[in-house]
């Protein structure tokens, strides 16, 4: 059994996701432009509502990462930029400061992989890691994702294009 699980967002996740983001502004905000010093509970409320409605529209599949023993929200992960024709999507994750290094992101990636392959019938999941984001890089490596190289100008963080490492999880029936 995993120490951390994932589940679809629920309306009552606003406080949990805000608390996880609030304590993580410095380390998560460095890589994700949405987490600024101005990020508020109202922003979290909007995000949760949008995540729920986007799932209902089958546009993306955002999840909270939950500590299995305490049921505390410790971060978030999701599948977005879905390409149903090629059966490819992006897989992303972040974990709150107090849960870094405890396996939450890796457990989330493994659960998302199963969901994407089994429920969504995806074949390829891309993990794009900004150059310098060593923690996220290690999670992608530990997940068994295939490293495909450094891509120039792949991500924009706070309005600046940055190189990023491309990893891919390939459905086991397809091979690599």
mmCIF file of C-alpha atoms in Angstrom:
data_model
loop_
_atom_site.group_PDB
_atom_site.id
_atom_site.type_symbol
_atom_site.label_atom_id
_atom_site.label_comp_id
_atom_site.label_asym_id
_atom_site.label_seq_id
_atom_site.Cartn_x
_atom_site.Cartn_y
_atom_site.Cartn_z
ATOM 1 C CA UNK A 1 0.000 0.000 0.000
ATOM 2 C CA UNK A 2 1.161 3.487 -0.772
ATOM 3 C CA UNK A 3 1.745 6.066 1.961
ATOM 4 C CA UNK A 4 0.056 8.632 -0.289
ATOM 5 C CA UNK A 5 -2.964 8.402 -2.541
ATOM 6 C CA UNK A 6 -4.612 10.651 -5.077
ATOM 7 C CA UNK A 7 -8.228 11.528 -5.601
ATOM 8 C CA UNK A 8 -10.330 13.880 -7.649
ATOM 9 C CA UNK A 9 -10.781 17.372 -6.225
ATOM 10 C CA UNK A 10 -13.840 17.937 -4.034
ATOM 11 C CA UNK A 11 -15.384 21.313 -3.129
ATOM 12 C CA UNK A 12 -14.192 20.975 0.472
ATOM 13 C CA UNK A 13 -10.521 20.758 -0.644
ATOM 14 C CA UNK A 14 -10.101 24.544 -0.810
ATOM 15 C CA UNK A 15 -8.608 24.963 2.667
ATOM 16 C CA UNK A 16 -6.337 21.926 2.300
ATOM 17 C CA UNK A 17 -4.961 22.925 -1.070
ATOM 18 C CA UNK A 18 -4.539 26.535 0.043
ATOM 19 C CA UNK A 19 -2.637 25.461 3.186
ATOM 20 C CA UNK A 20 -0.342 23.175 1.152
ATOM 21 C CA UNK A 21 0.337 25.921 -1.385
ATOM 22 C CA UNK A 22 0.732 28.660 1.227
ATOM 23 C CA UNK A 23 3.537 26.865 3.062
ATOM 24 C CA UNK A 24 5.231 26.071 -0.243
ATOM 25 C CA UNK A 25 5.412 29.454 -1.952
ATOM 26 C CA UNK A 26 9.200 29.542 -1.997
ATOM 27 C CA UNK A 27 10.023 26.090 -3.359
ATOM 28 C CA UNK A 28 6.934 25.488 -5.557
ATOM 29 C CA UNK A 29 6.617 29.113 -6.693
ATOM 30 C CA UNK A 30 10.127 28.974 -8.112
ATOM 31 C CA UNK A 31 8.890 26.505 -10.753
ATOM 32 C CA UNK A 32 5.183 27.259 -11.087
ATOM 33 C CA UNK A 33 4.129 30.775 -12.030
ATOM 34 C CA UNK A 34 0.689 30.556 -10.420
ATOM 35 C CA UNK A 35 2.120 30.416 -6.865
ATOM 36 C CA UNK A 36 3.021 34.025 -6.212
ATOM 37 C CA UNK A 37 3.171 36.039 -3.005
ATOM 38 C CA UNK A 38 -0.347 37.261 -3.873
ATOM 39 C CA UNK A 39 -1.832 33.746 -4.129
ATOM 40 C CA UNK A 40 -4.908 33.715 -1.890
ATOM 41 C CA UNK A 41 -7.587 31.411 -0.552
ATOM 42 C CA UNK A 42 -9.897 32.890 -3.225
ATOM 43 C CA UNK A 43 -7.395 31.730 -5.874
ATOM 44 C CA UNK A 44 -7.486 28.243 -4.358
ATOM 45 C CA UNK A 45 -11.282 28.313 -4.385
ATOM 46 C CA UNK A 46 -11.305 29.274 -8.067
ATOM 47 C CA UNK A 47 -8.749 26.560 -8.862
ATOM 48 C CA UNK A 48 -10.744 23.836 -7.096
ATOM 49 C CA UNK A 49 -13.965 24.856 -8.874
ATOM 50 C CA UNK A 50 -12.176 24.937 -12.242
ATOM 51 C CA UNK A 51 -10.514 21.562 -11.613
ATOM 52 C CA UNK A 52 -13.868 19.969 -10.834
ATOM 53 C CA UNK A 53 -15.610 21.437 -13.878
ATOM 54 C CA UNK A 54 -12.686 20.654 -16.240
ATOM 55 C CA UNK A 55 -12.851 17.011 -15.123
ATOM 56 C CA UNK A 56 -16.594 16.955 -15.809
ATOM 57 C CA UNK A 57 -15.873 18.304 -19.318
ATOM 58 C CA UNK A 58 -13.055 15.725 -19.747
ATOM 59 C CA UNK A 59 -10.563 18.544 -20.467
ATOM 60 C CA UNK A 60 -8.056 17.611 -17.754
ATOM 61 C CA UNK A 61 -7.890 15.395 -14.698
ATOM 62 C CA UNK A 62 -6.548 17.224 -11.662
ATOM 63 C CA UNK A 63 -6.118 15.425 -8.337
ATOM 64 C CA UNK A 64 -5.104 16.189 -4.781
ATOM 65 C CA UNK A 65 -2.332 14.142 -3.192
ATOM 66 C CA UNK A 66 -3.431 12.887 0.214
ATOM 67 C CA UNK A 67 -1.529 11.366 3.138
ATOM 68 C CA UNK A 68 -3.136 7.912 3.418
ATOM 69 C CA UNK A 69 -3.002 7.821 7.212
ATOM 70 C CA UNK A 70 -4.064 11.392 8.110
ATOM 71 C CA UNK A 71 -6.067 12.262 4.948
ATOM 72 C CA UNK A 72 -4.223 15.596 4.844
ATOM 73 C CA UNK A 73 -3.904 17.252 1.426
ATOM 74 C CA UNK A 74 -0.149 17.389 0.789
ATOM 75 C CA UNK A 75 -0.037 18.598 -2.813
ATOM 76 C CA UNK A 76 -1.574 18.195 -6.216
ATOM 77 C CA UNK A 77 -1.020 16.382 -9.464
ATOM 78 C CA UNK A 78 -2.807 16.025 -12.724
ATOM 79 C CA UNK A 79 -3.080 15.100 -16.337
ATOM 80 C CA UNK A 80 -3.556 17.970 -18.760
ATOM 81 C CA UNK A 81 -2.885 18.983 -22.357
ATOM 82 C CA UNK A 82 -4.728 15.860 -23.418
ATOM 83 C CA UNK A 83 -4.271 14.773 -27.010
ATOM 84 C CA UNK A 84 -6.848 11.998 -27.485
ATOM 85 C CA UNK A 85 -5.878 11.385 -31.116
ATOM 86 C CA UNK A 86 -2.280 10.480 -30.293
ATOM 87 C CA UNK A 87 -3.212 9.330 -26.759
ATOM 88 C CA UNK A 88 -0.637 11.623 -25.147
ATOM 89 C CA UNK A 89 -0.885 14.014 -22.208
ATOM 90 C CA UNK A 90 1.183 15.969 -19.723
ATOM 91 C CA UNK A 91 1.646 14.680 -16.178
ATOM 92 C CA UNK A 92 2.507 17.225 -13.487
ATOM 93 C CA UNK A 93 2.856 17.292 -9.712
ATOM 94 C CA UNK A 94 3.877 19.398 -6.740
ATOM 95 C CA UNK A 95 4.182 18.615 -3.042
ATOM 96 C CA UNK A 96 3.992 20.904 -0.018
ATOM 97 C CA UNK A 97 7.155 21.882 1.797
ATOM 98 C CA UNK A 98 6.491 19.744 4.874
ATOM 99 C CA UNK A 99 6.012 16.594 2.759
ATOM 100 C CA UNK A 100 9.008 16.955 0.447
ATOM 101 C CA UNK A 101 11.229 13.892 0.285
ATOM 102 C CA UNK A 102 8.636 11.538 1.773
ATOM 103 C CA UNK A 103 7.499 9.818 -1.434
ATOM 104 C CA UNK A 104 4.272 11.755 -2.027
ATOM 105 C CA UNK A 105 5.140 12.853 -5.566
ATOM 106 C CA UNK A 106 6.383 9.404 -6.575
ATOM 107 C CA UNK A 107 3.241 7.711 -5.212
ATOM 108 C CA UNK A 108 1.148 10.294 -7.073
ATOM 109 C CA UNK A 109 2.964 9.666 -10.358
ATOM 110 C CA UNK A 110 2.471 5.916 -10.032
ATOM 111 C CA UNK A 111 -1.262 6.344 -9.322
ATOM 112 C CA UNK A 112 -1.705 8.873 -12.152
ATOM 113 C CA UNK A 113 0.094 6.536 -14.527
ATOM 114 C CA UNK A 114 -2.351 3.737 -13.738
ATOM 115 C CA UNK A 115 -5.333 6.077 -14.100
ATOM 116 C CA UNK A 116 -4.072 7.473 -17.426
ATOM 117 C CA UNK A 117 -3.244 4.098 -18.943
ATOM 118 C CA UNK A 118 -6.261 2.179 -17.619
ATOM 119 C CA UNK A 119 -9.073 4.734 -17.474
ATOM 120 C CA UNK A 120 -8.119 7.279 -20.137
ATOM 121 C CA UNK A 121 -6.395 4.825 -22.490
ATOM 122 C CA UNK A 122 -3.355 7.073 -22.858
ATOM 123 C CA UNK A 123 -0.195 5.632 -24.371
ATOM 124 C CA UNK A 124 2.341 8.337 -23.521
ATOM 125 C CA UNK A 125 2.586 10.574 -20.451
ATOM 126 C CA UNK A 126 5.053 13.448 -20.641
ATOM 127 C CA UNK A 127 6.763 14.857 -17.564
ATOM 128 C CA UNK A 128 8.382 18.199 -18.339
ATOM 129 C CA UNK A 129 10.889 19.343 -15.712
ATOM 130 C CA UNK A 130 12.424 22.810 -15.693
ATOM 131 C CA UNK A 131 16.194 22.762 -15.749
ATOM 132 C CA UNK A 132 17.381 23.122 -12.167
ATOM 133 C CA UNK A 133 14.305 21.542 -10.566
ATOM 134 C CA UNK A 134 16.297 18.690 -9.068
ATOM 135 C CA UNK A 135 13.514 17.320 -6.851
ATOM 136 C CA UNK A 136 11.080 16.955 -9.750
ATOM 137 C CA UNK A 137 13.838 15.479 -11.917
ATOM 138 C CA UNK A 138 14.511 12.790 -9.283
ATOM 139 C CA UNK A 139 10.802 11.933 -9.082
ATOM 140 C CA UNK A 140 10.625 11.508 -12.856
ATOM 141 C CA UNK A 141 13.715 9.265 -12.791
ATOM 142 C CA UNK A 142 12.429 7.160 -9.884
ATOM 143 C CA UNK A 143 9.057 6.738 -11.585
ATOM 144 C CA UNK A 144 10.730 4.787 -14.366
ATOM 145 C CA UNK A 145 10.112 7.473 -16.967
ATOM 146 C CA UNK A 146 12.321 7.388 -20.030
ATOM 147 C CA UNK A 147 14.654 10.399 -20.227
ATOM 148 C CA UNK A 148 14.428 11.971 -23.684
ATOM 149 C CA UNK A 149 16.701 14.977 -23.292
ATOM 150 C CA UNK A 150 16.879 18.688 -22.639
ATOM 151 C CA UNK A 151 14.619 20.855 -24.787
ATOM 152 C CA UNK A 152 15.401 24.530 -25.256
ATOM 153 C CA UNK A 153 12.714 27.150 -24.527
ATOM 154 C CA UNK A 154 10.282 24.388 -23.480
ATOM 155 C CA UNK A 155 8.646 26.066 -20.443
ATOM 156 C CA UNK A 156 7.697 29.589 -19.518
ATOM 157 C CA UNK A 157 8.070 30.410 -15.849
ATOM 158 C CA UNK A 158 7.115 33.919 -14.763
ATOM 159 C CA UNK A 159 7.157 35.031 -18.393
ATOM 160 C CA UNK A 160 10.644 33.705 -19.178
ATOM 161 C CA UNK A 161 11.292 30.788 -21.532
ATOM 162 C CA UNK A 162 13.417 28.108 -19.948
ATOM 163 C CA UNK A 163 14.956 24.826 -21.034
ATOM 164 C CA UNK A 164 13.324 21.714 -19.630
ATOM 165 C CA UNK A 165 14.023 18.023 -19.424
ATOM 166 C CA UNK A 166 11.560 15.721 -21.162
ATOM 167 C CA UNK A 167 10.631 12.410 -19.589
ATOM 168 C CA UNK A 168 8.011 9.981 -20.859
ATOM 169 C CA UNK A 169 6.091 7.134 -19.317
ATOM 170 C CA UNK A 170 5.050 4.731 -22.075
ATOM 171 C CA UNK A 171 2.178 2.278 -21.738
ATOM 172 C CA UNK A 172 3.746 -1.150 -21.080
ATOM 173 C CA UNK A 173 1.785 -2.784 -23.916
ATOM 174 C CA UNK A 174 3.406 -0.395 -26.406
ATOM 175 C CA UNK A 175 7.018 -0.588 -25.242
ATOM 176 C CA UNK A 176 9.659 2.072 -25.583
#
